[in-house]
CSV table of C-alpha atoms in Angstrom, one decimal:
chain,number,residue,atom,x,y,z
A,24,UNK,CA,84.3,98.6,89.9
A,25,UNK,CA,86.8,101.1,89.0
A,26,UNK,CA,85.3,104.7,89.1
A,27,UNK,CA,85.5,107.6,86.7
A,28,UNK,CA,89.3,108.4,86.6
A,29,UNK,CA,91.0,112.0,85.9
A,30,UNK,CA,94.0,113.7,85.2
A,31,UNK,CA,96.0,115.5,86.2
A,32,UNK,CA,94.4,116.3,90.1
A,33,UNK,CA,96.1,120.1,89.8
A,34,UNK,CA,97.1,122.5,87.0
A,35,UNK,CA,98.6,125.8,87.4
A,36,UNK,CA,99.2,128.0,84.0
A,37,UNK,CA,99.9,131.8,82.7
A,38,UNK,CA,97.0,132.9,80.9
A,39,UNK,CA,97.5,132.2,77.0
A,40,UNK,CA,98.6,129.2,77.6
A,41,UNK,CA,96.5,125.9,76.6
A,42,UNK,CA,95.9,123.2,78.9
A,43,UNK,CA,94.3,119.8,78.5
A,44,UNK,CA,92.2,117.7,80.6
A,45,UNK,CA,91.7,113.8,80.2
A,46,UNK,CA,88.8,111.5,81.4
A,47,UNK,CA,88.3,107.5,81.8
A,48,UNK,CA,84.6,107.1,82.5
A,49,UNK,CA,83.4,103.8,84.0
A,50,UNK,CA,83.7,100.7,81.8
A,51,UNK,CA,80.4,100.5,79.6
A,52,UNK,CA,79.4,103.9,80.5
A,53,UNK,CA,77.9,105.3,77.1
A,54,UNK,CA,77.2,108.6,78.3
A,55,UNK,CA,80.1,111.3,79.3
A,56,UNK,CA,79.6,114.6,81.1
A,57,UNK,CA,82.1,117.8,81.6
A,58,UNK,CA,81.3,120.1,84.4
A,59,UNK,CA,82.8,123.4,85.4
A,60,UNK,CA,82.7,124.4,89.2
A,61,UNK,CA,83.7,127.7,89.6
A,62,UNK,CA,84.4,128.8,93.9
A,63,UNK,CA,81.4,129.0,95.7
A,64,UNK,CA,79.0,128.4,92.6
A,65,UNK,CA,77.4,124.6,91.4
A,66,UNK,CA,78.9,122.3,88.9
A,67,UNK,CA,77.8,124.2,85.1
A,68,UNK,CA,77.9,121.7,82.2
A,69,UNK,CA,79.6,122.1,79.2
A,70,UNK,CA,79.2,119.4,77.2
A,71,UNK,CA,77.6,115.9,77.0
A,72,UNK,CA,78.3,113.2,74.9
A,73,UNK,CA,76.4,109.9,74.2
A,74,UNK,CA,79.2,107.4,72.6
A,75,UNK,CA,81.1,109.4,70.7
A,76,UNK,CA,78.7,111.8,69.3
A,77,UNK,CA,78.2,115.5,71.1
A,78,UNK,CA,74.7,115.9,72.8
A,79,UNK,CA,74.7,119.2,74.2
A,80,UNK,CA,77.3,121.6,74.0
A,81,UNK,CA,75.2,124.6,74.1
A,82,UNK,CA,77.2,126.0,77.6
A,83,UNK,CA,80.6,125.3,75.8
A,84,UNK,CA,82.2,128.7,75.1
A,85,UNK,CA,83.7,127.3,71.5
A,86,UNK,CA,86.0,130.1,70.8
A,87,UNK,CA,88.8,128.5,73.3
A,88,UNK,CA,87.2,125.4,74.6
A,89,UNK,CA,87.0,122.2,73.1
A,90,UNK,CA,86.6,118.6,73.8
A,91,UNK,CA,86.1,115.1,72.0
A,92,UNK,CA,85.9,111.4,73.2
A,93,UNK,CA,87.4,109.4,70.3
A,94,UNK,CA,86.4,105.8,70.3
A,95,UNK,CA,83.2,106.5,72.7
A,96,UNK,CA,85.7,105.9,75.9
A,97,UNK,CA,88.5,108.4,76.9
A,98,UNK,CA,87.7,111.7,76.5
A,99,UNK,CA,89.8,115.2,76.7
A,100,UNK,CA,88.6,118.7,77.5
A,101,UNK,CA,91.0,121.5,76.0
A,102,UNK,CA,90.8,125.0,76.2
A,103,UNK,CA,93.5,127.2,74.5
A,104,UNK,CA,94.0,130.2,75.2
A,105,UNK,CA,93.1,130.2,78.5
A,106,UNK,CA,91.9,133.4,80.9
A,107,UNK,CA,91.8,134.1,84.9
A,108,UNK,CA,88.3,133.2,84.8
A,109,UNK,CA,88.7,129.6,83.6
A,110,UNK,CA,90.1,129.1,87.1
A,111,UNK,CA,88.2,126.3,88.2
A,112,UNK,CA,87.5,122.7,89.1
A,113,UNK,CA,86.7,120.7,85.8
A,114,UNK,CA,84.5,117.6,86.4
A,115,UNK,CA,84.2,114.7,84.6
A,116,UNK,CA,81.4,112.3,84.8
A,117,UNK,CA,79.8,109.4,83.3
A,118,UNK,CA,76.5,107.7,83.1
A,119,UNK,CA,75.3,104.1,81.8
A,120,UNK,CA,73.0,105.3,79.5
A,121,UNK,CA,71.4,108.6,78.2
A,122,UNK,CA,68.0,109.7,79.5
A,123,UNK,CA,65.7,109.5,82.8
A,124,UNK,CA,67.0,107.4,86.0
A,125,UNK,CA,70.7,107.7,85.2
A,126,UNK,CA,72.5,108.1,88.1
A,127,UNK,CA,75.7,110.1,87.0
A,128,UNK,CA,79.2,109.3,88.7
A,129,UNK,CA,81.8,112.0,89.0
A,130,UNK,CA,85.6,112.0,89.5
A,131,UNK,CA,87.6,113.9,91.5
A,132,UNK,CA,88.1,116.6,89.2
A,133,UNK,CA,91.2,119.0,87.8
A,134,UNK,CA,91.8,121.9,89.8
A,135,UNK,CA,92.8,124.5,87.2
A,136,UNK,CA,94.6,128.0,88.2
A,137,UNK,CA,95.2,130.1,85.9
A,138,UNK,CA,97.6,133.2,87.0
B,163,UNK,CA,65.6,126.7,81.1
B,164,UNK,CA,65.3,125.0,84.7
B,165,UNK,CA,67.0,126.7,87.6
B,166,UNK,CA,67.9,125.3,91.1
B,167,UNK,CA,68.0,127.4,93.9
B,168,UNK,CA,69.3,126.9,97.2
B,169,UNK,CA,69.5,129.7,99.5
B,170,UNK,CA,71.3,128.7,102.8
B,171,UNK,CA,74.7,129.3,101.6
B,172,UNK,CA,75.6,127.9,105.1
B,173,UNK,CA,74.2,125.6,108.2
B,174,UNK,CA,75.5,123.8,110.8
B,175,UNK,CA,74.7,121.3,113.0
B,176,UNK,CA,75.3,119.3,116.2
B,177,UNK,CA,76.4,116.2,116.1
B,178,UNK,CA,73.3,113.6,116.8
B,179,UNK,CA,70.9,116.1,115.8
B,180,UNK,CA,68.4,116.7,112.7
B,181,UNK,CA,69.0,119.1,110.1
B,182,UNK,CA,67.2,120.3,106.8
B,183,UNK,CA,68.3,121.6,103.8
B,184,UNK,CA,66.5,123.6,101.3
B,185,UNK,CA,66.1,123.5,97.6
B,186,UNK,CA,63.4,125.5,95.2
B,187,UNK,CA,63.2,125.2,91.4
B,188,UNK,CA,61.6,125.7,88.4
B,189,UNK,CA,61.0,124.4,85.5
B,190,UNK,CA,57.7,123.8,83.2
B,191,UNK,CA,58.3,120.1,82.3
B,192,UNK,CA,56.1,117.1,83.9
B,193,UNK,CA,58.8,114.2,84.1
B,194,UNK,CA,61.4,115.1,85.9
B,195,UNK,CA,64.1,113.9,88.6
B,196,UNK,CA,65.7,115.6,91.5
B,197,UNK,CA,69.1,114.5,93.2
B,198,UNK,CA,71.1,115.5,96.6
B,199,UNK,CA,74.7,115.4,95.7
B,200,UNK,CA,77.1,115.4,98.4
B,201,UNK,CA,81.3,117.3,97.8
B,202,UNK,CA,83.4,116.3,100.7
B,203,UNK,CA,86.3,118.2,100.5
B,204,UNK,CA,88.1,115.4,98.3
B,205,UNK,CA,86.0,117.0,95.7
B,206,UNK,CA,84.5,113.7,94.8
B,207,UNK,CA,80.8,113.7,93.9
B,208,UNK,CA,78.9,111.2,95.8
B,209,UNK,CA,75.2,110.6,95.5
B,210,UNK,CA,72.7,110.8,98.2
B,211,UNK,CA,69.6,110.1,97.3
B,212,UNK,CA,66.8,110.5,94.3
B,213,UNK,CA,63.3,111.5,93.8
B,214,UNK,CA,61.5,110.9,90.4
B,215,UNK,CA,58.8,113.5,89.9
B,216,UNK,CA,56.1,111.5,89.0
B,217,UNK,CA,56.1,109.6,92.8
B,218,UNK,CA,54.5,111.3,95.3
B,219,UNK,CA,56.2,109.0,97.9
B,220,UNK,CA,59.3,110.6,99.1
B,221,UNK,CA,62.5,109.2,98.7
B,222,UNK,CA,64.3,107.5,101.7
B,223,UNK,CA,67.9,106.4,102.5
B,224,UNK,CA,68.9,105.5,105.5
B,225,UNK,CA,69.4,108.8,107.6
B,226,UNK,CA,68.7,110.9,104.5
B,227,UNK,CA,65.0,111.9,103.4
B,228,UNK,CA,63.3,114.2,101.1
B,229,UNK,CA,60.4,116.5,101.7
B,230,UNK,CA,59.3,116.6,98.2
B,231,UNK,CA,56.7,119.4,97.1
B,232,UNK,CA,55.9,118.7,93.6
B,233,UNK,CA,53.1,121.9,93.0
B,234,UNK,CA,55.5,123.8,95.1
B,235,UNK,CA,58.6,122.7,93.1
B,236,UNK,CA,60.2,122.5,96.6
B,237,UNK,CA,62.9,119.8,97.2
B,238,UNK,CA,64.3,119.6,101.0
B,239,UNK,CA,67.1,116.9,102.7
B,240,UNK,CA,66.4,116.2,105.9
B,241,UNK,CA,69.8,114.5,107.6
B,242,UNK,CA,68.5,113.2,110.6
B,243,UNK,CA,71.2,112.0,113.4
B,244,UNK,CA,73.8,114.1,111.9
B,245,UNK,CA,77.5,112.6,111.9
B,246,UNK,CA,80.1,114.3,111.8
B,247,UNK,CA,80.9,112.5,108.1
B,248,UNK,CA,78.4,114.6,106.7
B,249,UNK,CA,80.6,117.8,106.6
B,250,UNK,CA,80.5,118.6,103.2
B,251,UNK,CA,78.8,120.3,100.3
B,252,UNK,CA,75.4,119.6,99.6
B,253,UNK,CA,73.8,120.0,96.1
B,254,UNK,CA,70.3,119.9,94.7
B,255,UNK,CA,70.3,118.9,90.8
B,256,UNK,CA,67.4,118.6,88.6
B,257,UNK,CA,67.8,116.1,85.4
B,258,UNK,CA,64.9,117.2,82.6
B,259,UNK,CA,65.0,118.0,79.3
B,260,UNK,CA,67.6,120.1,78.2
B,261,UNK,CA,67.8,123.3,76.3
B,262,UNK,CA,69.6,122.3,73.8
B,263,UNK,CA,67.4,122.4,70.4
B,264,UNK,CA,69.1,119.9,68.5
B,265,UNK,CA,68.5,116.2,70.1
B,266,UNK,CA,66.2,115.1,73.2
B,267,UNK,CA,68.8,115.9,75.2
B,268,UNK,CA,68.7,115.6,79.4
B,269,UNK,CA,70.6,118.0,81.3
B,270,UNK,CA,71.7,118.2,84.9
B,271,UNK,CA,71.6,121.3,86.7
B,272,UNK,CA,73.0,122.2,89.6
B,273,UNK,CA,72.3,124.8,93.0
B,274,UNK,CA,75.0,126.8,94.2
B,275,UNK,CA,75.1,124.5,96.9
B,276,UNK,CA,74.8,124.5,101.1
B,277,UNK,CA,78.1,123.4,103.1
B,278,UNK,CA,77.2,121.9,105.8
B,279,UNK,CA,79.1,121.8,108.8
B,280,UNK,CA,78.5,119.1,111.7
B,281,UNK,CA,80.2,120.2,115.0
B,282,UNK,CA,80.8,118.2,117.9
């Protein structure tokens, strides 16, 4: 079973600029998760989806971050413009389905730098 | 709002031997589910074991067990005969209700984490 995929592995942009992050959960996997990981600190979320509908996107600063998984499969993270501090990893991960004993399987992340 | 706290920021361990992480949290809510997450440095988040709040059995697998201290909202790994394959980051995450006011949503939260080191 292929696992949840991501891309690109690195990203290195000025600040201003935009940047865009894509995720292929596992096959069948309805519900979708993006995590930031900032150095030293745990995985935040930022948004949740269940299909294609948004679940929780209460830790999603909205005013330069945005993301949407058309079609309830691939989905892509944006943030424009972006500042020092969104240096971070930014996890993807996916789960069967929504709720209680859902084990949630993450891919290898996107390294972002912003200088 | 639920919050995880781990407080070794570091440990280490020799190889062979038995280690124990910690992991405190709080939250109000009955029906619950706490995880160990594991970050090697390939950044890929692995899964090491689960404990569903409403079993007062703790969770076992393999080398990895859970001291799990429900009044307490206490929530330790023990890795016993540590290899060396267990370098890593180690998280403690809590899946409950989320804040969000909208739907019945579940949230995962996370702990700063513990990295482990196993030396030779």
């Amino acid at each position: 079973e292929a696992g949840v995929a991501q891309s690109p592995r690195y990203k290195i942009i000025e600040k201003r600029q935009s940047v865009a992050f894509w995720c292929n959960p596992i096959s069948g996997h309805a519900t979708l998760y993006w995590y930031q990981q900032i150095l030293g600190q745990g995985p935040k979320l930022l948004i949740q989806f269940q299909n294609n509908g948004v679940v929780d996107d209460s830790q999603l600063p909205k005013d330069r971050f945005s993301a949407e998984r058309l079609k309830g499969v691939d989905s892509t993270l944006k943030i424009q413009p972006a500042k020092l501090e969104d240096s971070a990893v930014y996890l993807c991960a996916s789960s069967l389905v929504y709720g209680f004993n859902t084990e949630a399987f993450f891919g290898q992340g996107t390294r972002l730098t912003v200088v | 709002a639920q919050t995880v706290t781990q407080s070794q920021p570091e440990m280490s361990v020799q190889e062979a031997e038995t280690v124990t992480l910690s992991c405190t949290y709080d939250t109000s809510e009955n029906n619950y589910y706490l995880f160990w997450y594991k970050q090697p440095p390939s950044r890929q988040m692995i899964l090491v074991i689960r404990q569903e709040a409403y079993k007062q059995q703790n969770a076992t697998e393999n080398r990895f067990s859970v001291n799990f201290q429900k009044a307490a909202k206490s929530f330790s790994l023990k890795i016993s005969d540590s290899q060396l394959g267990d370098t890593a980051m180690y998280f403690c995450a809590f899946l409950g209700p989320g804040t969000y006011s909208g739907a019945g949503s579940y949230q995962l939260t996370f702990g700063k984490g513990t990295k482990l080191s196993v030396i030779p």
